[in-house]
Coordinates of C-alpha atoms in Angstrom, one line a residue:
X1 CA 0.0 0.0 0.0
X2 CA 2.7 2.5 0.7
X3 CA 3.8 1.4 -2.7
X4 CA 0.8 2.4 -4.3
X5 CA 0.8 5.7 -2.4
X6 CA 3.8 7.1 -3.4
X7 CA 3.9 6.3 -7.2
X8 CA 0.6 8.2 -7.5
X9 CA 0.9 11.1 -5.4
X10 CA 4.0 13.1 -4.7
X11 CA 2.0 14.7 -1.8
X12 CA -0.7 12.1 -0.9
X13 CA -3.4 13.1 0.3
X14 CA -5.4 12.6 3.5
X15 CA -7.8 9.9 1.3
X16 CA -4.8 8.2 -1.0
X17 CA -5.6 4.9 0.9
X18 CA -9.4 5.1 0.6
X19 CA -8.8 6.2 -3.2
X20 CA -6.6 3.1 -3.4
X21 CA -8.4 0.8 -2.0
X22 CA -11.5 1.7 -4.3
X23 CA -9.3 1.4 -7.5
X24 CA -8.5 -1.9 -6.4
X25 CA -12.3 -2.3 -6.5
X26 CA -12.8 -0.7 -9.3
X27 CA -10.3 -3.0 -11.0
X28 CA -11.6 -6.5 -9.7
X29 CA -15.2 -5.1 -11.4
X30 CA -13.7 -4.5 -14.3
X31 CA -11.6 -7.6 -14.4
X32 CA -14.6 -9.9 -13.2
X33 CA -15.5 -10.9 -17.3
X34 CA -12.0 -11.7 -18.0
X35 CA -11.2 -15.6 -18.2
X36 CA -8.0 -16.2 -15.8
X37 CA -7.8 -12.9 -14.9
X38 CA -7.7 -11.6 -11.0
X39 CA -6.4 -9.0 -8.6
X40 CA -5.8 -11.1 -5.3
X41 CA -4.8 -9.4 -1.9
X42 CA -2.0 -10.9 -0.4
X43 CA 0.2 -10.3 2.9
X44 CA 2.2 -7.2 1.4
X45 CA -0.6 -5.9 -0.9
X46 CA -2.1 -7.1 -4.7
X47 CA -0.8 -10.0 -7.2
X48 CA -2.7 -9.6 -10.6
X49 CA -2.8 -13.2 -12.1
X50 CA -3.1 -13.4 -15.4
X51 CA -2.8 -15.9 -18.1
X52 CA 0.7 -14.6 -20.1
X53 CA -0.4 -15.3 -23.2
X54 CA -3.4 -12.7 -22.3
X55 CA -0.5 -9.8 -22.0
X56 CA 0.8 -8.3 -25.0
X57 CA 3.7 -7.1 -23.5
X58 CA 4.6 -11.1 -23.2
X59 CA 3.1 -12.2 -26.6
X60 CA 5.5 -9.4 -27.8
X61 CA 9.0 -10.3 -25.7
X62 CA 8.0 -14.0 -26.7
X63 CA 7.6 -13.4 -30.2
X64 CA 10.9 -11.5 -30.3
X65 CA 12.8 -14.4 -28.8
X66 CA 11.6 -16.5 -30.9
X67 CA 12.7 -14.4 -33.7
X68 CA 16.0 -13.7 -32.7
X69 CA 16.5 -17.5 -32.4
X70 CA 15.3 -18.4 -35.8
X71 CA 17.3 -15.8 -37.1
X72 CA 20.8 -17.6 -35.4
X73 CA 19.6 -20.3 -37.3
X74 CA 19.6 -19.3 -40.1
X75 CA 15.7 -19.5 -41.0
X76 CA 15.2 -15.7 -41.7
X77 CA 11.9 -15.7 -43.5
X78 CA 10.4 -17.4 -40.4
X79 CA 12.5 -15.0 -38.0
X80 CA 10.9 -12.1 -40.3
X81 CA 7.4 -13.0 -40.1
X82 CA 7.8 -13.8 -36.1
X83 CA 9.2 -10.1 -35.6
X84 CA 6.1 -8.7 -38.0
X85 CA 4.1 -10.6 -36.0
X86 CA 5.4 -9.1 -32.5
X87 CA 5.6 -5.3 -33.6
X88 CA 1.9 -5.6 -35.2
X89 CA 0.9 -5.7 -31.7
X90 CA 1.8 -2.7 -30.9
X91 CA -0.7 0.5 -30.9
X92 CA 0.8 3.4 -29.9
X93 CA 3.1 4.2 -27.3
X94 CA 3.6 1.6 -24.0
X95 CA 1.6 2.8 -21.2
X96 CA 1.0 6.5 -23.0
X97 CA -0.8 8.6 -20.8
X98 CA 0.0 6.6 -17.4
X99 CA 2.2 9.6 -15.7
X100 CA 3.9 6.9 -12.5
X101 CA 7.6 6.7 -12.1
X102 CA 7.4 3.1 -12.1
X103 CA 5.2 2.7 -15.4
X104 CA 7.5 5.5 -17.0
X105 CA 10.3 3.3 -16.3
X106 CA 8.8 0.4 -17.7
X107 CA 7.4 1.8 -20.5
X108 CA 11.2 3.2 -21.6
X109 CA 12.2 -0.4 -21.1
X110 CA 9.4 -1.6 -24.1
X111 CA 9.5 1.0 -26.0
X112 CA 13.5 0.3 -26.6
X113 CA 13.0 -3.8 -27.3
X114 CA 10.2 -2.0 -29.7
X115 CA 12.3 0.1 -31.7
X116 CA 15.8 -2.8 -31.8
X117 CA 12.7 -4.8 -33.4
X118 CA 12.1 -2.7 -35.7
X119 CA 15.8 -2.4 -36.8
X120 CA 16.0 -5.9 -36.9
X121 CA 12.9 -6.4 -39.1
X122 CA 14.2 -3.5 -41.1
X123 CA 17.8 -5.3 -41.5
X124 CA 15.8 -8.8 -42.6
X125 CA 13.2 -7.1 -45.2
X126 CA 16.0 -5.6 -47.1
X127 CA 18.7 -8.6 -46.9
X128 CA 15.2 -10.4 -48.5
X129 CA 15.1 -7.9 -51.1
X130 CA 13.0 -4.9 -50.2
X131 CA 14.4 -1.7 -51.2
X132 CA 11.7 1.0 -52.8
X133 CA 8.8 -0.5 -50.9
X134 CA 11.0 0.2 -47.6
X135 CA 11.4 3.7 -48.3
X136 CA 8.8 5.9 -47.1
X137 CA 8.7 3.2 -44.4
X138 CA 12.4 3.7 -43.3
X139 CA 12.1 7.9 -43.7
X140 CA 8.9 8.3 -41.4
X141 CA 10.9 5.8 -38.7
X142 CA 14.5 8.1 -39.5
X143 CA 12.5 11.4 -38.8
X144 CA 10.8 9.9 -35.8
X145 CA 14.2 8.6 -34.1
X146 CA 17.0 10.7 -35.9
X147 CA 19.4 9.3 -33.6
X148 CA 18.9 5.8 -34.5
X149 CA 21.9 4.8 -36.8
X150 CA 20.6 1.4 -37.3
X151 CA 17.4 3.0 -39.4
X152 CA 19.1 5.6 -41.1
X153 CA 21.6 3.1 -42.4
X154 CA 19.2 1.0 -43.4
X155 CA 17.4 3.7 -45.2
X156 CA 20.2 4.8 -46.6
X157 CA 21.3 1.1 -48.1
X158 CA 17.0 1.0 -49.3
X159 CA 18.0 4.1 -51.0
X160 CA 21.6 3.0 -52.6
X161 CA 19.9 -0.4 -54.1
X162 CA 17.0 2.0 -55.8
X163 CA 19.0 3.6 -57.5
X164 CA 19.5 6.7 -55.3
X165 CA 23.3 6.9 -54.1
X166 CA 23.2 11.3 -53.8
X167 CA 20.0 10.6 -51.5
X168 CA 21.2 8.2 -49.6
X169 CA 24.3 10.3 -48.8
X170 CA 22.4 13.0 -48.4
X171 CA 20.8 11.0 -45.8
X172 CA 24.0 10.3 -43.7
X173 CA 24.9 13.8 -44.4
X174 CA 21.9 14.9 -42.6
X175 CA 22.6 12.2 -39.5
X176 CA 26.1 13.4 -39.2
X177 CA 25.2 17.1 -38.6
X178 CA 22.2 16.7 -36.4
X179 CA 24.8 14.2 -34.3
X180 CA 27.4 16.8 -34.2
X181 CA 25.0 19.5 -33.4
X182 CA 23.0 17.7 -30.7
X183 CA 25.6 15.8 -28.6
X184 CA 28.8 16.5 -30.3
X185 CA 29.5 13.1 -31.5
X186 CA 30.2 11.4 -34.9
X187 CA 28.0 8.8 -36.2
X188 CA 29.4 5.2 -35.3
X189 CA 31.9 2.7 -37.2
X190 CA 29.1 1.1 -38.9
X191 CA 27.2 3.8 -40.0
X192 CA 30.6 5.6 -41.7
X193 CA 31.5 2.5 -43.2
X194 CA 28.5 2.0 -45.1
X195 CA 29.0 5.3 -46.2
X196 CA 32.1 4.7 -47.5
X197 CA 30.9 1.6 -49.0
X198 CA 27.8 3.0 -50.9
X199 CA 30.7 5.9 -52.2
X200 CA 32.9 3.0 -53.6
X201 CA 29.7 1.0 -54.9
X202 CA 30.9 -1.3 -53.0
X203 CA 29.6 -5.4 -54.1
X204 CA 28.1 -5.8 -50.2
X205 CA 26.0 -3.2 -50.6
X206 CA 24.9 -3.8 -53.7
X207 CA 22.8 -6.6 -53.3
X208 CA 20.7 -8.6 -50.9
X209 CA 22.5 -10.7 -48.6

């Protein structure tokens, strides 16, 4: 209970245990029609039991882990469809809207498995052939997370096998100054050798694989 108090209230109020105690009865009502599902009181306060396939937060972590062991494998078309899979669950941000130190916390925690996802799935579309179809894709993720070097090089490699080398330099142009001018920092060993690559026409980065 003193838990529960302090992550919702900086100041608690005189009633933050009465207010608690009736969102805890507010949540049994509302979890009475759910198969499996129940808030129990326990010795130091509340367990929710719930099935873990009910929890998208697990159907997403599992999914991912199953992915990324496919992947090691060696069976990337099944490793691509399992990481589709887990990021179509998501809607949205984790938690948005749930201002509790604790939720915050774990939310940042998601949202980063969410996004290396993504860069993974972005890595296995193109190294299965996508390159045009991944480009408005890969520019509305880069402008969203500018700082991500994993999806601007891989926009920038979608860009180099369509045909567009200038934009796709342009692209890591554009990543290097806003690096530079927002924490003084070049972009990493992976990101400039790619760019030195797609200058060369490299043969790695000029086809699928």
């Amino acid at each position: 209970m003193d838990f529960l108090v302090d992550e919702l209230w900086q100041d608690p109020p005189a009633s933050a245990r009465h207010q608690v105690h009736n969102a805890i009865r507010d949540l049994r009502a509302a979890l009475a029609g759910s198969a499996g599902a129940g808030l129990i009181t326990v010795d130091v306060g509340y367990r929710l039991d719930v099935p873990a396939g009910a929890v998208d937060a697990h159907r997403f972590t599992d999914g991912v882990r199953a992915a990324r062991a496919a992947r090691r494998e060696g069976r990337d078309a099944e490793a691509m469809r399992l990481l589709q899979a887990a990021v179509d669950l998501w809607r949205g941000d984790a938690f948005d809207g749930i201002d509790c130190p604790s939720v915050t916390a774990a939310a940042a925690g998601l949202d980063e498995q969410r996004l290396s996802a993504v860069e993974e799935l972005m890595e296995l579309r193109l190294a299965a052939g996508e390159t045009g179809s991944l480009v408005a894709e890969l520019s509305a993720l880069t402008a969203r997370y500018p700082l991500r070097d994993a999806l601007r090089g891989s926009l920038m490699l979608a860009l180099y096998r369509g045909g567009r080398q200038a934009d796709a330099l342009a692209v890591y142009g554009e990543g290097r100054r806003l690096l530079a001018d927002e924490l003084g920092l070049e972009p990493g060993p992976r990101l400039r050798r790619l760019q030195a690559e797609i200058l060369a026409d490299a043969p790695r980065v000029q086809h699928p694989g």
